Tab-separated table of C-alpha atoms in Angstrom:
chain	number	residue	atom	x	y	z
A	560	MET	CA	-66.067	48.484	-12.704
A	561	LEU	CA	-65.376	49.624	-9.138
A	562	PHE	CA	-61.948	50.981	-10.095
A	563	ARG	CA	-63.451	52.772	-13.090
A	564	SER	CA	-66.289	54.357	-11.074
A	565	LEU	CA	-63.957	55.541	-8.315
A	566	HIS	CA	-61.522	56.944	-10.826
A	567	SER	CA	-64.251	58.836	-12.768
A	568	ALA	CA	-65.773	60.296	-9.623
A	569	MET	CA	-62.433	61.487	-8.205
A	570	VAL	CA	-61.240	62.960	-11.507
A	571	ALA	CA	-64.544	64.848	-11.994
A	572	LYS	CA	-64.349	66.217	-8.452
A	573	GLY	CA	-60.771	67.309	-8.959
A	574	VAL	CA	-61.558	69.047	-12.243
A	575	LYS	CA	-64.525	70.835	-10.687
A	576	ARG	CA	-62.410	72.156	-7.822
A	577	SER	CA	-59.774	73.270	-10.265
A	578	GLU	CA	-62.289	75.227	-12.281
A	579	GLU	CA	-63.817	76.859	-9.229
A	580	GLY	CA	-60.471	77.882	-7.867
A	581	ALA	CA	-59.382	79.394	-11.176
A	582	ALA	CA	-55.927	79.697	-9.678
A	583	PRO	CA	-53.198	80.984	-11.927
A	584	GLN	CA	-50.803	78.323	-13.390
A	585	GLN	CA	-47.747	77.875	-11.194
A	586	LYS	CA	-44.317	76.474	-11.794
A	587	LYS	CA	-44.173	72.636	-11.784
A	588	ALA	CA	-43.271	71.337	-8.323
A	589	LYS	CA	-40.881	68.503	-7.458
A	590	VAL	CA	-42.308	65.034	-6.979
A	591	ASP	CA	-43.046	64.246	-3.340
A	592	PRO	CA	-40.703	61.330	-2.320
A	593	LYS	CA	-43.552	59.727	-0.374
A	594	VAL	CA	-45.831	59.744	-3.401
A	595	ALA	CA	-42.985	58.476	-5.571
A	596	SER	CA	-42.504	55.609	-3.102
A	597	VAL	CA	-46.173	54.656	-3.297
A	598	LYS	CA	-46.105	54.872	-7.083
A	599	LYS	CA	-43.029	52.641	-7.256
A	600	THR	CA	-44.600	50.144	-4.861
A	601	ILE	CA	-47.744	49.886	-6.971
A	602	GLU	CA	-45.676	49.468	-10.122
A	603	SER	CA	-43.676	46.608	-8.563
A	604	ALA	CA	-46.728	44.853	-7.088
A	605	ASP	CA	-47.794	41.440	-8.363
A	606	LEU	CA	-50.942	42.771	-10.066
A	607	PRO	CA	-52.332	42.727	-13.578
A	608	GLU	CA	-51.199	45.741	-15.580
A	609	PRO	CA	-54.749	47.173	-15.914
A	610	CYS	CA	-55.104	47.150	-12.123
A	611	LYS	CA	-51.755	48.863	-11.691
A	612	ALA	CA	-52.775	51.540	-14.231
A	613	MET	CA	-56.100	52.106	-12.474
A	614	LEU	CA	-54.479	52.483	-9.036
A	615	LEU	CA	-51.854	54.852	-10.384
A	616	ALA	CA	-54.554	56.911	-12.090
A	617	MET	CA	-56.545	57.108	-8.858
A	618	LEU	CA	-53.472	57.964	-6.754
A	619	PRO	CA	-53.537	61.804	-7.166
A	620	HIS	CA	-57.271	61.904	-6.453
A	621	SER	CA	-57.225	59.679	-3.373
A	622	LEU	CA	-54.054	59.164	-1.345
A	623	CYS	CA	-52.740	62.586	-2.298
A	624	VAL	CA	-55.896	64.115	-0.824
A	625	THR	CA	-55.737	64.571	2.916
A	626	LYS	CA	-57.755	62.126	4.963
A	627	ASP	CA	-60.234	64.692	6.297
A	628	LEU	CA	-61.075	65.863	2.754
A	629	ARG	CA	-61.520	62.474	1.097
A	630	SER	CA	-64.881	61.445	-0.206
A	631	GLU	CA	-66.120	57.902	0.263
A	632	PRO	CA	-64.856	56.794	-3.197
A	633	GLN	CA	-61.458	58.372	-2.433
A	634	ALA	CA	-61.310	56.646	0.936
A	635	ARG	CA	-62.191	53.376	-0.757
A	636	ALA	CA	-59.361	53.923	-3.254
A	637	VAL	CA	-56.911	54.443	-0.384
A	638	GLU	CA	-58.175	51.181	1.126
A	639	MET	CA	-57.466	49.423	-2.162
A	640	ILE	CA	-53.908	50.737	-2.197
A	641	SER	CA	-53.590	49.690	1.434
A	642	GLU	CA	-54.682	46.170	0.465
A	643	VAL	CA	-51.860	46.073	-2.086
A	644	TYR	CA	-49.425	47.005	0.671
A	645	ASP	CA	-50.954	44.400	2.956
A	646	ALA	CA	-50.561	41.698	0.305
A	647	ILE	CA	-46.936	42.634	-0.339
A	648	GLU	CA	-46.135	42.777	3.352
A	649	LEU	CA	-47.930	39.488	3.994
A	650	LYS	CA	-45.887	37.797	1.280
A	651	LEU	CA	-42.627	39.227	2.645
A	652	LYS	CA	-43.522	38.211	6.205
A	653	SER	CA	-44.513	34.736	5.017
A	654	THR	CA	-41.130	34.374	3.317
A	655	ALA	CA	-39.368	35.621	6.451
A	656	GLU	CA	-41.325	33.176	8.630
A	657	THR	CA	-40.525	30.311	6.260
A	658	GLU	CA	-36.804	31.110	6.336
A	659	SER	CA	-36.904	31.512	10.110
A	660	ALA	CA	-38.640	28.129	10.399
A	661	LYS	CA	-35.827	26.597	8.355
A	662	VAL	CA	-33.303	28.002	10.822
A	663	THR	CA	-35.293	26.560	13.716
A	664	GLU	CA	-35.538	23.210	11.962
A	665	ILE	CA	-31.813	23.075	11.267
A	666	GLU	CA	-30.959	24.107	14.829
A	667	ALA	CA	-33.312	21.444	16.161
A	668	SER	CA	-31.604	18.808	13.992
A	669	LYS	CA	-28.205	19.340	15.665
A	670	ASP	CA	-28.869	16.809	18.423
A	671	THR	CA	-30.078	14.292	15.853
A	672	VAL	CA	-27.043	14.839	13.637
A	673	ASP	CA	-24.658	14.575	16.602
A	674	ALA	CA	-26.413	11.461	17.882
A	675	ALA	CA	-26.251	9.865	14.431
A	676	LEU	CA	-22.523	10.585	14.285
A	677	GLY	CA	-21.956	9.104	17.731
A	678	GLU	CA	-23.928	5.978	16.894
A	679	ALA	CA	-22.205	5.577	13.519
A	680	GLU	CA	-18.797	6.007	15.147
A	681	SER	CA	-19.682	3.476	17.829
A	682	ARG	CA	-20.880	0.933	15.277
A	683	HIS	CA	-17.763	1.443	13.187
A	684	SER	CA	-15.578	0.991	16.267
A	685	VAL	CA	-17.351	-2.277	17.051
A	686	THR	CA	-16.944	-3.631	13.510
A	687	THR	CA	-13.311	-2.519	13.450
A	688	ALA	CA	-12.667	-4.345	16.714
A	689	THR	CA	-14.395	-7.411	15.269
A	690	VAL	CA	-12.181	-7.260	12.182
A	691	GLU	CA	-9.036	-7.056	14.312
A	692	SER	CA	-10.226	-9.983	16.426
A	693	CYS	CA	-11.043	-12.044	13.325
A	694	LYS	CA	-7.661	-11.240	11.807
A	695	ALA	CA	-5.890	-12.332	14.976
A	696	THR	CA	-7.896	-15.564	15.065
A	697	LEU	CA	-7.210	-16.190	11.381
A	698	ALA	CA	-3.482	-15.591	11.871
A	699	GLN	CA	-3.519	-18.041	14.764
A	700	CYS	CA	-5.321	-20.569	12.544
A	701	PHE	CA	-2.679	-20.159	9.855
A	702	GLY	CA	0.035	-20.744	12.440
A	703	THR	CA	-1.725	-23.805	13.853
A	704	THR	CA	-2.334	-25.157	10.350
A	705	SER	CA	1.377	-24.875	9.564
A	706	GLU	CA	2.195	-26.699	12.793
A	707	ARG	CA	-0.347	-29.434	12.043
A	708	LYS	CA	0.962	-29.851	8.494
A	709	LEU	CA	4.478	-30.250	9.865
A	710	ALA	CA	3.189	-32.731	12.445
A	711	LEU	CA	1.521	-34.753	9.684
A	712	VAL	CA	4.704	-34.777	7.611
A	713	THR	CA	6.635	-35.921	10.684
A	714	ALA	CA	4.096	-38.670	11.428
A	715	GLU	CA	4.159	-39.882	7.834
A	716	THR	CA	7.961	-39.840	7.794
A	717	THR	CA	8.056	-41.746	11.092
A	718	GLU	CA	5.563	-44.268	9.720
A	719	ARG	CA	7.497	-44.712	6.517
A	720	THR	CA	10.841	-45.067	8.337
A	721	GLY	CA	9.406	-47.275	11.098
A	722	ASN	CA	7.590	-49.561	8.674
A	723	ALA	CA	10.631	-50.077	6.434
A	724	PRO	CA	12.233	-52.906	8.479
A	725	GLY	CA	8.871	-54.621	8.911
A	726	LEU	CA	8.217	-54.408	5.178
A	727	ALA	CA	11.584	-56.052	4.580
A	728	VAL	CA	10.640	-58.805	7.014
A	729	GLU	CA	7.291	-59.282	5.286
A	730	GLU	CA	8.987	-59.452	1.926
A	731	GLU	CA	11.487	-61.991	3.292
A	732	HIS	CA	8.592	-63.963	4.745
A	733	ARG	CA	6.804	-64.046	1.392
A	734	ALA	CA	9.985	-65.172	-0.363
A	735	LEU	CA	10.673	-67.929	2.207
A	736	LYS	CA	7.111	-69.217	2.168
A	737	CYS	CA	7.177	-69.258	-1.631
A	738	ALA	CA	10.433	-71.244	-1.456
A	739	LEU	CA	8.888	-73.788	0.872
A	740	ASP	CA	5.560	-74.118	-0.949
A	741	GLU	CA	6.662	-73.904	-4.558
A	742	HIS	CA	10.254	-75.141	-4.656
A	743	PHE	CA	11.226	-77.235	-1.599
A	744	LYS	CA	7.956	-79.180	-1.584
A	745	VAL	CA	8.345	-80.111	-5.254
A	746	LEU	CA	11.944	-81.243	-4.727
A	747	LYS	CA	11.117	-83.177	-1.544
A	748	GLU	CA	8.187	-84.992	-3.126
A	749	GLY	CA	9.981	-85.463	-6.432
A	750	SER	CA	7.034	-84.046	-8.346
A	751	TRP	CA	9.012	-81.772	-10.578
A	752	GLU	CA	8.731	-81.985	-14.293
A	753	THR	CA	11.557	-83.420	-16.341
A	754	GLY	CA	14.429	-81.006	-16.469
A	755	SER	CA	12.895	-78.563	-13.940
A	756	ALA	CA	14.635	-79.814	-10.800
A	757	LYS	CA	17.587	-77.500	-11.333
A	758	ARG	CA	15.248	-74.470	-11.546
A	759	HIS	CA	13.734	-75.283	-8.169
A	760	LEU	CA	17.175	-75.945	-6.700
A	761	ASP	CA	18.490	-72.607	-7.953
A	762	ALA	CA	15.589	-70.887	-6.160
A	763	LEU	CA	16.447	-72.663	-2.869
A	764	LEU	CA	20.247	-72.297	-2.848
A	765	PRO	CA	20.345	-68.559	-1.851
A	766	LEU	CA	18.112	-69.271	1.142
A	767	ALA	CA	20.098	-72.412	2.025
A	768	LYS	CA	23.367	-70.477	1.955
A	769	LYS	CA	21.815	-67.899	4.299
A	770	LEU	CA	20.062	-70.279	6.687
A	771	THR	CA	22.188	-73.493	6.779
A	772	ASP	CA	25.822	-74.477	7.014
A	773	GLU	CA	28.167	-74.903	4.095
A	774	SER	CA	28.265	-78.707	4.167
A	775	LEU	CA	24.500	-78.862	3.751
A	776	VAL	CA	24.626	-76.422	0.859
A	777	THR	CA	27.335	-78.564	-0.779
A	778	ALA	CA	25.191	-81.693	-0.491
A	779	LEU	CA	21.999	-80.113	-1.799
A	780	PRO	CA	22.616	-80.326	-5.572
A	781	SER	CA	23.196	-84.051	-5.655
A	782	THR	CA	20.407	-84.774	-3.157
A	783	CYS	CA	17.653	-82.584	-4.582
A	784	ILE	CA	17.878	-83.849	-8.131
A	785	LYS	CA	17.396	-87.478	-7.003
A	786	PRO	CA	13.921	-88.958	-6.945
A	787	PRO	CA	12.787	-89.718	-3.378
A	788	ALA	CA	13.088	-93.464	-3.953
A	789	ASP	CA	16.775	-93.090	-4.888
A	790	ARG	CA	17.788	-90.993	-1.901
A	791	SER	CA	19.970	-92.409	0.798
A	792	THR	CA	19.624	-91.882	4.493
A	793	PHE	CA	22.083	-89.026	4.222
A	794	ASP	CA	20.069	-87.496	1.413
A	795	ASN	CA	16.904	-87.664	3.482
A	796	MET	CA	18.770	-86.133	6.415
A	797	VAL	CA	19.888	-83.276	4.157
A	798	MET	CA	16.309	-82.654	2.998
A	799	ASP	CA	14.976	-82.824	6.558
A	800	GLN	CA	17.627	-80.473	7.860
A	801	LEU	CA	16.964	-77.988	5.028
A	802	GLU	CA	13.232	-78.142	5.671
A	803	GLY	CA	13.808	-77.596	9.375
A	804	SER	CA	16.007	-74.587	8.761
A	805	LEU	CA	13.517	-73.042	6.346
A	806	THR	CA	10.548	-73.725	8.642
A	807	SER	CA	12.393	-72.361	11.657
A	808	ALA	CA	13.290	-69.223	9.766
A	809	LEU	CA	9.693	-68.842	8.591
A	810	THR	CA	8.471	-69.222	12.167
A	811	GLN	CA	10.882	-66.544	13.351
A	812	LEU	CA	9.769	-64.217	10.556
A	813	ASN	CA	6.147	-64.788	11.572
A	814	ALA	CA	7.050	-63.869	15.138
A	815	ASN	CA	8.865	-60.763	13.951
A	816	ILE	CA	5.870	-59.741	11.849
A	817	GLU	CA	3.500	-60.200	14.771
A	818	ALA	CA	5.811	-58.222	17.032
A	819	GLU	CA	5.864	-55.377	14.523
A	820	LYS	CA	2.060	-55.120	14.241
A	821	PRO	CA	1.429	-52.962	17.397
A	822	PRO	CA	4.070	-50.303	16.636
A	823	LYS	CA	2.992	-50.351	12.984
A	824	ALA	CA	-0.640	-49.842	14.008
A	825	GLN	CA	0.419	-47.062	16.387
A	826	ARG	CA	2.323	-45.301	13.644
A	827	ALA	CA	-0.738	-45.566	11.376
A	828	ALA	CA	-2.923	-44.216	14.185
A	829	ASP	CA	-0.504	-41.324	14.672
A	830	VAL	CA	-0.767	-40.469	10.971
A	831	ALA	CA	-4.564	-40.705	11.076
A	832	ALA	CA	-4.668	-38.486	14.165
A	833	ALA	CA	-2.355	-35.969	12.515
A	834	GLN	CA	-4.605	-35.956	9.438
A	835	GLN	CA	-7.692	-35.429	11.600
A	836	ASN	CA	-6.002	-32.657	13.551
A	837	LEU	CA	-5.002	-30.967	10.299
A	838	LYS	CA	-8.546	-31.270	8.938
A	839	GLU	CA	-10.014	-29.762	12.094
A	840	VAL	CA	-7.707	-26.764	12.034
A	841	GLU	CA	-8.241	-26.312	8.277
A	842	ASP	CA	-12.011	-26.285	8.888
A	843	ALA	CA	-11.516	-23.755	11.673
A	844	GLN	CA	-9.291	-21.701	9.400
A	845	GLN	CA	-11.980	-21.674	6.681
A	846	LYS	CA	-14.627	-20.581	9.205
A	847	SER	CA	-12.294	-17.896	10.494
A	848	SER	CA	-11.620	-16.737	6.941
A	849	ASP	CA	-15.366	-16.519	6.237
A	850	ALA	CA	-15.907	-14.626	9.497
A	851	THR	CA	-13.112	-12.206	8.610
A	852	THR	CA	-14.610	-11.597	5.164
A	853	ALA	CA	-18.019	-10.892	6.718
A	854	ALA	CA	-16.442	-8.620	9.339
A	855	LEU	CA	-14.586	-6.648	6.659
A	856	SER	CA	-17.832	-6.234	4.709
A	857	ALA	CA	-19.626	-4.988	7.842
A	858	GLN	CA	-16.729	-2.632	8.557
A	859	ARG	CA	-16.996	-1.149	5.050
A	860	ASP	CA	-20.739	-0.628	5.524
A	861	THR	CA	-20.350	1.077	8.899
A	862	LEU	CA	-17.487	3.189	7.543
A	863	ALA	CA	-19.754	4.452	4.737
A	864	VAL	CA	-22.425	5.382	7.298
A	865	PHE	CA	-19.795	6.967	9.540
A	866	GLU	CA	-18.388	9.068	6.686
A	867	LEU	CA	-21.910	10.178	5.756
A	868	ALA	CA	-22.631	11.153	9.365
A	869	ARG	CA	-19.369	13.102	9.531
A	870	SER	CA	-20.246	14.921	6.319
A	871	ASP	CA	-23.652	15.793	7.805
A	872	VAL	CA	-21.964	17.236	10.893
A	873	ALA	CA	-19.445	19.124	8.757
A	874	ALA	CA	-22.276	20.530	6.632
A	875	PHE	CA	-24.375	21.550	9.646
A	876	LYS	CA	-22.664	24.882	10.383
A	877	PRO	CA	-22.562	26.062	6.745
A	878	GLN	CA	-26.215	25.085	6.323
A	879	LEU	CA	-27.182	26.891	9.497
A	880	ARG	CA	-25.190	29.955	8.525
A	881	LYS	CA	-26.755	30.008	5.061
A	882	ALA	CA	-30.241	29.580	6.530
A	883	LYS	CA	-29.647	32.394	9.019
A	884	GLU	CA	-28.408	34.649	6.256
A	885	ALA	CA	-31.514	33.879	4.210
A	886	ALA	CA	-33.743	34.499	7.246
A	887	GLU	CA	-31.991	37.764	8.058
A	888	GLU	CA	-32.253	38.851	4.433
A	889	ALA	CA	-35.968	38.024	4.348
A	890	GLN	CA	-36.551	39.912	7.607
A	891	ALA	CA	-34.529	42.806	6.254
A	892	GLU	CA	-36.847	42.871	3.258
A	893	VAL	CA	-39.791	43.166	5.646
A	894	ASP	CA	-38.104	45.937	7.608
A	895	LEU	CA	-37.111	47.804	4.458
A	896	PHE	CA	-40.629	47.532	3.130
A	897	GLN	CA	-42.084	48.836	6.371
A	898	ASP	CA	-39.575	51.705	6.613
A	899	ASN	CA	-39.269	52.733	2.975
A	900	CYS	CA	-42.705	51.813	1.623
A	901	ARG	CA	-45.240	51.314	4.386
A	902	GLN	CA	-44.307	54.410	6.386
A	903	PRO	CA	-44.609	56.853	3.426
A	904	PHE	CA	-47.970	55.325	2.528
A	905	SER	CA	-49.185	55.369	6.124
A	906	PHE	CA	-48.137	58.997	6.448
A	907	LEU	CA	-50.033	59.978	3.292
A	908	ALA	CA	-53.052	57.904	4.244
A	909	ALA	CA	-53.300	59.476	7.687
A	910	GLN	CA	-52.343	63.094	6.957
A	911	THR	CA	-54.969	65.831	7.523
A	912	THR	CA	-55.164	69.520	6.648
A	913	LYS	CA	-56.635	72.734	7.985
A	914	VAL	CA	-59.998	73.930	6.645
A	915	GLU	CA	-58.609	77.122	5.098
A	916	GLU	CA	-56.223	75.051	2.927
A	917	VAL	CA	-58.934	72.873	1.368
A	918	ILE	CA	-59.706	75.193	-1.548
A	919	SER	CA	-56.161	75.095	-3.014
A	920	MET	CA	-55.301	71.439	-2.245
A	921	THR	CA	-56.350	69.651	-5.442
A	922	PRO	CA	-54.322	71.664	-8.000
A	923	LYS	CA	-51.186	71.341	-5.860
A	924	VAL	CA	-51.556	67.582	-5.532
A	925	GLU	CA	-51.922	67.107	-9.269
A	926	GLU	CA	-48.783	69.113	-9.827
A	927	VAL	CA	-46.828	67.028	-7.312
A	928	ILE	CA	-47.542	63.641	-8.943
A	929	SER	CA	-47.472	64.725	-12.563
């Protein structure tokens, strides 16, 4: 309603002045660039189309009238156009301030970005050093494990080789004791079953040949197969001498077995120690392997952070340059608006005229904007 009232009043006043002047029709004048600028600004403003049409309709009867000749409705119309300019300029300045704030924010983030890179690089250096240390420890564990495995093989070989003679002695001892308990005793007591004396004798002869003289071995067959009651003094002497030889040999074997026990026990202890040493280094190797795996995982994590920090640093300058370009462009928009739009409007809004020119002003203005 306000636009409509202002427009009606200014148009009526313009028509009245035109009629009173009754000036002859003149050739159509060129459009004033300043008025064209204002018209273009109104047309590009973020306003509803009816408002734009109203302002454009009021333009020749308000802004195109010099300030000292404007009526109150015309002055109010100029104020309305001025408000459009103010809104446009405010929006442009707000955009420029926002872009400038982005530049400030990016510039202020440089220290943070640099510090993040330094910290990420430091952390990655620490994890890398840890990985190298873990690898060195693990390699040392592998070397020690190989040495301990070789030591265990050596100890087991030494035990096996060292125990071989003693095992032979133990086997000989078992054979001799069996001969005394199962064969000689039966023959001496005469408690063999019918026809079994020869079997017991055959079991004793190899030992007799090894432990007694030949004459005793020669006498054994005839002596051993006789019942004790039928044996002569010589036969008894043969049996006693054979028993003595076997018992003496068994005693010596017992002594040899006892003498072998300490070195045998030592060899077993050496094997056990080698096994324990190997187990300890294998446990240490497993722990070192786990530590190396964890260190590698930490190194990968810090590397990812480091790469991200480096990309942030690399992106800083392009981001800053882009932000500055946007800020400069936004400020340029403000400057262009003030130079190319605001100044023509301000000139028209503030211009005055001499009293003697008042009578012919209205027709000329309408010609200029038509």
